[in-house]
CSV table of N, CA and C in Angstrom, one decimal:
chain,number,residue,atom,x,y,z
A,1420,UNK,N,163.9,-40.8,-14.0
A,1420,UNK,CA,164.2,-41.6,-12.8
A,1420,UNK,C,163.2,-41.2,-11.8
A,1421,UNK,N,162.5,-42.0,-11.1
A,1421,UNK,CA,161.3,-41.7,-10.4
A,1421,UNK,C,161.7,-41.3,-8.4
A,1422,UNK,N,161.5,-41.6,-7.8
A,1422,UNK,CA,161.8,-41.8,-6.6
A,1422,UNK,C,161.7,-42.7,-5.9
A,1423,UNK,N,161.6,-43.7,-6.2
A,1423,UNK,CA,162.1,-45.5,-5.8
A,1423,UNK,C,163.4,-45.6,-6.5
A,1424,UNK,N,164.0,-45.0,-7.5
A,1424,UNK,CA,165.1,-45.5,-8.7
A,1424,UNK,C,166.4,-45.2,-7.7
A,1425,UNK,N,165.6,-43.7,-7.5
A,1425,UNK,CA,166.9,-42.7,-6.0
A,1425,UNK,C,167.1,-43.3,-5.0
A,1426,UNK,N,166.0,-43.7,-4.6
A,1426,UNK,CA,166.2,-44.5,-3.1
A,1426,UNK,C,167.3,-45.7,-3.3
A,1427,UNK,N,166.6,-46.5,-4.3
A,1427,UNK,CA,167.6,-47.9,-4.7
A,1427,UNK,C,169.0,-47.3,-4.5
A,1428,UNK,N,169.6,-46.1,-5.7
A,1428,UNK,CA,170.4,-45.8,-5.8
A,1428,UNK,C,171.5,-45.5,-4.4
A,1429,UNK,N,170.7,-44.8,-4.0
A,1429,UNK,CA,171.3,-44.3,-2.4
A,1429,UNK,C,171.7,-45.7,-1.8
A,1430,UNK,N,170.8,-46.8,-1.6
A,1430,UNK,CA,170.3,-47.5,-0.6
A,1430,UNK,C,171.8,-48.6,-1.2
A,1431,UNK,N,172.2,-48.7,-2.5
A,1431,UNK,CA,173.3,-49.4,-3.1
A,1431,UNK,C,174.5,-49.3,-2.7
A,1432,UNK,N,174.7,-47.7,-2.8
A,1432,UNK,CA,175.8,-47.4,-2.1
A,1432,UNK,C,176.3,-47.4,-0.5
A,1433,UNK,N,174.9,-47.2,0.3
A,1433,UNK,CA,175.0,-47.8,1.5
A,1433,UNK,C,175.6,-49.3,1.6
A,1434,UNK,N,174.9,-50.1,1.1
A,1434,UNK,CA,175.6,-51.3,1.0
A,1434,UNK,C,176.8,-51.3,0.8
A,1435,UNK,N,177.4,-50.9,-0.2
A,1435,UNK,CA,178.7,-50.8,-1.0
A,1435,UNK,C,179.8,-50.3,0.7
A,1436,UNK,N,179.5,-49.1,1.2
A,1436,UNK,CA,180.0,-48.3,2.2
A,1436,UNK,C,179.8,-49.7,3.1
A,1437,UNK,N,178.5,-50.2,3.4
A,1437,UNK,CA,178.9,-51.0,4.8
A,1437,UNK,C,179.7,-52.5,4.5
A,1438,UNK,N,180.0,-52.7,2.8
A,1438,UNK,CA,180.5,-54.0,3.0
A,1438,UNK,C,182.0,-53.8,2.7
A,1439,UNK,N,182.1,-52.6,2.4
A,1439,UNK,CA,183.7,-52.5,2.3
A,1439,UNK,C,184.8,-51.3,2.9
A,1440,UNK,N,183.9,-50.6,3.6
A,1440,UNK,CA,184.7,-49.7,4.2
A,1440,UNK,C,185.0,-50.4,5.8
A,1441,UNK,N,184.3,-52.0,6.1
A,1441,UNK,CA,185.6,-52.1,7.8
A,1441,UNK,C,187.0,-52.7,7.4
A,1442,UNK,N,187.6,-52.8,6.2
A,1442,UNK,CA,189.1,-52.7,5.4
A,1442,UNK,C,189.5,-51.8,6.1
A,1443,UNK,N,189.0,-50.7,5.7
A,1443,UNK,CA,190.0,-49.0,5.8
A,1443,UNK,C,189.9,-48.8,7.1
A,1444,UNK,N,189.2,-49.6,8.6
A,1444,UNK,CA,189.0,-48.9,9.7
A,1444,UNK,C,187.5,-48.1,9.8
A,1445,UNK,N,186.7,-48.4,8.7
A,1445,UNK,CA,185.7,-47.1,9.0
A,1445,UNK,C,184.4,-48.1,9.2
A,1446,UNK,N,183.5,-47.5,10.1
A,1446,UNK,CA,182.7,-48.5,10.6
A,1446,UNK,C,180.9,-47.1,10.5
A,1447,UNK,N,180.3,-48.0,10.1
A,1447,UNK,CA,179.3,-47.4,10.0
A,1447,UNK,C,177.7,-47.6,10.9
A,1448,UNK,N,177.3,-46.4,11.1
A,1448,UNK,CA,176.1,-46.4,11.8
A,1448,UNK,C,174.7,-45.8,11.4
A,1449,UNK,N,174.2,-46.9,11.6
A,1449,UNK,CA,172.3,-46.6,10.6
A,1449,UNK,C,171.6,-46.5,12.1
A,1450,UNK,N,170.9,-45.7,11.9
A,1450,UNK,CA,169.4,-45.7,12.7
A,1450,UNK,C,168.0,-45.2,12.2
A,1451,UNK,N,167.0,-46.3,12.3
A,1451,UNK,CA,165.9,-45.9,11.6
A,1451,UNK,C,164.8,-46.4,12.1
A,1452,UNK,N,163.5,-46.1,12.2
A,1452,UNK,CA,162.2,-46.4,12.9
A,1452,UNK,C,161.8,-47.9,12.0
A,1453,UNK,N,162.1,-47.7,10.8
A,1453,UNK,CA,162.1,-48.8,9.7
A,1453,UNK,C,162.9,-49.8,9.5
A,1454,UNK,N,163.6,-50.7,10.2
A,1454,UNK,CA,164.7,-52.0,10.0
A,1454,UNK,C,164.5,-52.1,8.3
A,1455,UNK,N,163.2,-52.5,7.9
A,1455,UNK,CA,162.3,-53.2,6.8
A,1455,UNK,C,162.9,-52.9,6.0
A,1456,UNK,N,163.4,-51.3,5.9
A,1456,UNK,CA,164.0,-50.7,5.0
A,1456,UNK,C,165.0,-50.9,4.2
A,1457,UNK,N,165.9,-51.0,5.3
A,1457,UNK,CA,167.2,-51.6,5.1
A,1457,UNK,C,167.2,-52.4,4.1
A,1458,UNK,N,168.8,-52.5,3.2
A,1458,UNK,CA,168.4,-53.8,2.4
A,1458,UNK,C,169.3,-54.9,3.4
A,1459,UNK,N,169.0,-56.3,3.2
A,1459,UNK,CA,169.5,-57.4,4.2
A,1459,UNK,C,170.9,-57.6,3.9
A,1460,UNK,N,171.5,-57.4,2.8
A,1460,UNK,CA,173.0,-56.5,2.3
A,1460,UNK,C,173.7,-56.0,3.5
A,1461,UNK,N,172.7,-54.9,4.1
A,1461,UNK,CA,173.3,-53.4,4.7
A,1461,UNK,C,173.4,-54.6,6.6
A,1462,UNK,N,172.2,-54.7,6.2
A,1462,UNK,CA,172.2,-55.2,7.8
A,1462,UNK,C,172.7,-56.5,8.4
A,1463,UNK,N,173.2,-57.3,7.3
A,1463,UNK,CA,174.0,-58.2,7.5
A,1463,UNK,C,175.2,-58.0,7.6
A,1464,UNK,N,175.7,-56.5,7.6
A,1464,UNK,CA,177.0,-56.5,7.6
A,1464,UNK,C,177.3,-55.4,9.0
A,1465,UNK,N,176.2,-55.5,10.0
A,1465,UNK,CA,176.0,-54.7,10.9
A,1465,UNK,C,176.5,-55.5,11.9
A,1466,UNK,N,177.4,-55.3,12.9
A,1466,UNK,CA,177.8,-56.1,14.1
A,1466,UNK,C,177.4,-56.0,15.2
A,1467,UNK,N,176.6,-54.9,15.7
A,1467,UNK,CA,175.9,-54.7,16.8
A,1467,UNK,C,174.4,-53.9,16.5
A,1468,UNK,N,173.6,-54.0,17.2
A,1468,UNK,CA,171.6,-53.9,17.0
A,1468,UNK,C,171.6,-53.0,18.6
A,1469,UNK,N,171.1,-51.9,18.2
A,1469,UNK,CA,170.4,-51.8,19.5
A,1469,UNK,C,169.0,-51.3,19.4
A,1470,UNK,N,168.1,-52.3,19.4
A,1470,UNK,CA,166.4,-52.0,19.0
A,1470,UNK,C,165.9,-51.8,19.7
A,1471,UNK,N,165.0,-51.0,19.5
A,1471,UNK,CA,164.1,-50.4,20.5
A,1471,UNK,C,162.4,-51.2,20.5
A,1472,UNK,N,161.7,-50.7,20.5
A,1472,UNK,CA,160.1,-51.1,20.7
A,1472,UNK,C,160.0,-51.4,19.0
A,1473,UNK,N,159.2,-52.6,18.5
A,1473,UNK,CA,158.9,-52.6,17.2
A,1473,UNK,C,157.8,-53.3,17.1
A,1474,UNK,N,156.7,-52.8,16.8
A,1474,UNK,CA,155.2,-53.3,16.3
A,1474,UNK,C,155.2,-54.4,15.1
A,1475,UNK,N,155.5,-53.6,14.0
A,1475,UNK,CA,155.7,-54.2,12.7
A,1475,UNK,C,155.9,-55.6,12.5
A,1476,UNK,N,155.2,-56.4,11.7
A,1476,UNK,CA,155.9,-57.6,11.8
A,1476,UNK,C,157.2,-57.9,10.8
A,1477,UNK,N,156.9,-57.1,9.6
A,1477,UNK,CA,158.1,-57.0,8.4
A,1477,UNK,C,159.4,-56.3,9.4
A,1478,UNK,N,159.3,-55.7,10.5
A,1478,UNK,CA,160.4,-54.6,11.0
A,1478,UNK,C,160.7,-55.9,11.7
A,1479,UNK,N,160.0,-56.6,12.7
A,1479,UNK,CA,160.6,-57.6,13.3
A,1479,UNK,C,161.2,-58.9,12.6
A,1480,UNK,N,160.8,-58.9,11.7
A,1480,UNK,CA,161.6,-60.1,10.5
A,1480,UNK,C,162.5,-59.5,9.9
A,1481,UNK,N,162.8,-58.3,9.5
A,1481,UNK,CA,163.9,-57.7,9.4
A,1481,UNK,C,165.5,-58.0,10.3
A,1482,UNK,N,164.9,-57.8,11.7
A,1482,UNK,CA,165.6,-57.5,12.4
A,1482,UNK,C,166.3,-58.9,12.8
A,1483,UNK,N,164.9,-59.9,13.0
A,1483,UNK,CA,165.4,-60.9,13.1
A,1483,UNK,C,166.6,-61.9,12.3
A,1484,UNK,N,166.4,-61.5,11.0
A,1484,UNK,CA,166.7,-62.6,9.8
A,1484,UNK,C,168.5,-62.0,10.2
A,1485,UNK,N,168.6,-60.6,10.6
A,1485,UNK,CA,170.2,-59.7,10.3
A,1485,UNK,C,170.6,-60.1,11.8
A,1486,UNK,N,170.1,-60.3,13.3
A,1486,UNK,CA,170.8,-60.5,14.2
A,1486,UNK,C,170.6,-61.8,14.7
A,1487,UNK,N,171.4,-63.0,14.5
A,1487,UNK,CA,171.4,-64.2,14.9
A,1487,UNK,C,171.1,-64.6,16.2
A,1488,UNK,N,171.7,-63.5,17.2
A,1488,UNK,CA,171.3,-64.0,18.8
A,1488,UNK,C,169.7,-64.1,19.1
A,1489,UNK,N,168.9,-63.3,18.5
A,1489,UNK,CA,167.7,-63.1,18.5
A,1489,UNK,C,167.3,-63.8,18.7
A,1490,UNK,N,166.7,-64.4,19.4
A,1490,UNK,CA,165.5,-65.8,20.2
A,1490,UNK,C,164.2,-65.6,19.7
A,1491,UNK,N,163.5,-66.2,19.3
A,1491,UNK,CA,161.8,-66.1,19.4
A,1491,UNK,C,161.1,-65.7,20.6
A,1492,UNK,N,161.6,-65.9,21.7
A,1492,UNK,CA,161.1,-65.4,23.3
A,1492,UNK,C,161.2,-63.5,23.0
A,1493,UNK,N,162.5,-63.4,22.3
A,1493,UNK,CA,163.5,-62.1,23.0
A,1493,UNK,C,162.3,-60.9,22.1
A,1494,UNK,N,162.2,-61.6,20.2
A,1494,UNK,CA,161.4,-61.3,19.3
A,1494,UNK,C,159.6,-60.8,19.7
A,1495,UNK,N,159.6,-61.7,20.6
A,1495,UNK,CA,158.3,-61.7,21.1
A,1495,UNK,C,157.7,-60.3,21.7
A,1496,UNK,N,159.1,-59.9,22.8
A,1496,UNK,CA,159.1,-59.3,23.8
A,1496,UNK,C,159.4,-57.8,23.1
A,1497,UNK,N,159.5,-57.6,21.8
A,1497,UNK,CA,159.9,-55.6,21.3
A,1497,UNK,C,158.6,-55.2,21.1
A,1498,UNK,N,157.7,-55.9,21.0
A,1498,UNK,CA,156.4,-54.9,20.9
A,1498,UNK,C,155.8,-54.8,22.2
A,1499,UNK,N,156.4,-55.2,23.4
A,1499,UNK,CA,156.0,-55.0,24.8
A,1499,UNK,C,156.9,-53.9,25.4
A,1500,UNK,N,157.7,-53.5,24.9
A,1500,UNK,CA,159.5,-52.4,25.7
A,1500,UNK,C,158.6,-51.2,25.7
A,1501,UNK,N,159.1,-50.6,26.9
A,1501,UNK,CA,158.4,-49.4,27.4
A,1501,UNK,C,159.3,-48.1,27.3
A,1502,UNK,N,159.1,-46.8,27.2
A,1502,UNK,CA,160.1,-46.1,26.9
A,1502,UNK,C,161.3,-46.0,27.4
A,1503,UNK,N,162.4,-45.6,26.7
A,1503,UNK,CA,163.7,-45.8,27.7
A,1503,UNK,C,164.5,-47.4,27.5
A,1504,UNK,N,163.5,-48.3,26.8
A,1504,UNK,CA,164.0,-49.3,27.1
A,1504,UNK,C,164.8,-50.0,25.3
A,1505,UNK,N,165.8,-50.9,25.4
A,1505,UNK,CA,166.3,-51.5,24.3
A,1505,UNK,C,167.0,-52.7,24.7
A,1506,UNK,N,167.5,-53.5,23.6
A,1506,UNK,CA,167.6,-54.6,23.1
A,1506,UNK,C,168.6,-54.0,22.6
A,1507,UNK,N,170.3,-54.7,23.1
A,1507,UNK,CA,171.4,-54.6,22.9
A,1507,UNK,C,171.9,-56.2,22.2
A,1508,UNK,N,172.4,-56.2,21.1
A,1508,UNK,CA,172.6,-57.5,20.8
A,1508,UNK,C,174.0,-57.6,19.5
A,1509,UNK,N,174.7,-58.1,19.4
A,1509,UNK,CA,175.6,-58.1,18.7
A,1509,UNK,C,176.8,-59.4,18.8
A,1510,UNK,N,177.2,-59.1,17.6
A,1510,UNK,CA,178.5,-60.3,17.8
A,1510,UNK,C,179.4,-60.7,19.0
A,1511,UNK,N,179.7,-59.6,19.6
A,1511,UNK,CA,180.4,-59.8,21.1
A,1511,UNK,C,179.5,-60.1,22.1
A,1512,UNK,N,178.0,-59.9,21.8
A,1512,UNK,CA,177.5,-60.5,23.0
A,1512,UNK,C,177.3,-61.8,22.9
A,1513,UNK,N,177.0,-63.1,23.8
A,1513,UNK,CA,176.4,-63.9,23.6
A,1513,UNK,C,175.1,-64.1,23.8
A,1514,UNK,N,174.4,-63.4,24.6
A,1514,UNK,CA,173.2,-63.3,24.4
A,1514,UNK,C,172.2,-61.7,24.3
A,1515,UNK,N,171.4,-61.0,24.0
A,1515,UNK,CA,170.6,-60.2,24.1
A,1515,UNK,C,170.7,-60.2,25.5
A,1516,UNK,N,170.7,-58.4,25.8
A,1516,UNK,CA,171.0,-57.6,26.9
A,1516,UNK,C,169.9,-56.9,26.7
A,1517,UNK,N,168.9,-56.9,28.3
A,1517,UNK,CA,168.2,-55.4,28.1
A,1517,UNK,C,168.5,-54.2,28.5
A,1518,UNK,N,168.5,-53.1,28.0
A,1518,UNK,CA,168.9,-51.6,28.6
A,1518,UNK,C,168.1,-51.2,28.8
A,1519,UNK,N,167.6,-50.4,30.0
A,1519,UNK,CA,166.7,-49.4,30.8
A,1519,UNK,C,167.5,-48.2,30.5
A,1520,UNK,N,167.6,-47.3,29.7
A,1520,UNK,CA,168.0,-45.9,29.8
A,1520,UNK,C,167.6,-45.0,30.9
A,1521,UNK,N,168.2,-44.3,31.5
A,1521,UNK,CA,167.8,-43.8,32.5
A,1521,UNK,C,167.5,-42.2,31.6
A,1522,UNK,N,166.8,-41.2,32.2
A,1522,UNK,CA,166.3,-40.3,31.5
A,1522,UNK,C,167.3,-38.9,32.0
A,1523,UNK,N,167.7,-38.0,30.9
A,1523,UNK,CA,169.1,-37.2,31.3
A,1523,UNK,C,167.9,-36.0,32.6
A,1524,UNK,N,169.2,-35.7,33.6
A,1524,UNK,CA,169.0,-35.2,34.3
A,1524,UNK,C,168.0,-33.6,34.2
A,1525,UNK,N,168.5,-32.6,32.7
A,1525,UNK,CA,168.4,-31.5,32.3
A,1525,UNK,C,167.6,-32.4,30.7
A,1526,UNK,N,166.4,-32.3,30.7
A,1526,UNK,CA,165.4,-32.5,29.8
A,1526,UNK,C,165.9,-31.4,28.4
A,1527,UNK,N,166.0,-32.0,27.4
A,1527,UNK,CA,166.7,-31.0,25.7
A,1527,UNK,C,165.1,-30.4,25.9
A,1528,UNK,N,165.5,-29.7,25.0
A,1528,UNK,CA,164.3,-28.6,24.5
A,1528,UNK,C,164.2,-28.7,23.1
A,1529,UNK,N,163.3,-30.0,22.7
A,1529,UNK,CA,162.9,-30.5,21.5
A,1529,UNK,C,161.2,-30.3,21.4
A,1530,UNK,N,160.6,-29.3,21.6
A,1530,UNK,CA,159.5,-28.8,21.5
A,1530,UNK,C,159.2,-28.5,20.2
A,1531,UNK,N,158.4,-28.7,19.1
A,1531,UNK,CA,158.0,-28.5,18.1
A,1531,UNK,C,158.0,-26.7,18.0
A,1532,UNK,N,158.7,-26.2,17.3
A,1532,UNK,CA,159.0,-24.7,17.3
A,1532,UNK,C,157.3,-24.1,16.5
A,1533,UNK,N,157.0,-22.8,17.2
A,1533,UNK,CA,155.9,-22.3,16.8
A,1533,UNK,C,156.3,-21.5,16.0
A,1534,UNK,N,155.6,-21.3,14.7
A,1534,UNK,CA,155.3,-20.1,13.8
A,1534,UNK,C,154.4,-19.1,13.3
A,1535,UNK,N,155.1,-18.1,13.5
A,1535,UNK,CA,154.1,-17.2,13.5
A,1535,UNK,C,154.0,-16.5,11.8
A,1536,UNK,N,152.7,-16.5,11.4
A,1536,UNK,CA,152.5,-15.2,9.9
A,1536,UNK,C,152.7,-14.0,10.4
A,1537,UNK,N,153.7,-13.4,9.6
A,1537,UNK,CA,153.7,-12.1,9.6
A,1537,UNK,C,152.7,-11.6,7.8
């Protein structure tokens, strides 16, 4: 089994999880730099998008083909979003919302950790 065979495998059962567990109440949440990835399975069965900046044109066809509200204008406009900034879109909305994140008061300490040889 190679490591495309694993991924598929994983990537199956994701599907499987997002098209049948909103029965039971259980609702699932993906986030990834890659939409592309996704299979159109997974993300067709996603009810709300919140995208950030996307260069790619395969990631923007992705995104596009899985969220209906998506305009060609709105499409146009993810490779221009500056940090902080997203594209809120989903079934309850009727149209794409932009969000400005405002930046947390007390900055995390996500510093790339140094190592030292002993």
């Amino acid at each position: 089994m190679s490591a495309d065979d694993d991924t598929s495998f994983y990537l199956q059962g994701i599907e499987l999880i997002a098209k049948e567990a909103r029965k039971y109440g259980l609702f699932l949440c993906l986030s990834t730099q890659m939409p592309k990835d996704i299979p159109l399975g997974v993300l067709s069965q996603m009810g709300t998008f919140i995208v950030h900046r996307l260069i790619n044109e395969q990631d923007k066809k992705a995104v596009e083909s899985a969220a209906s509200s998506l305009n060609k204008s709105m499409l146009s406009f993810l490779p221009t979003m500056g940090a902080g900034e997203a594209l809120l879109m989903g079934v309850d909305f009727s149209m794409p919302l932009l969000l400005k994140i405002t930046p947390p008061v007390k900055t995390p300490c996500s510093e790339t950790p140094i190592l030292n040889k002993k």
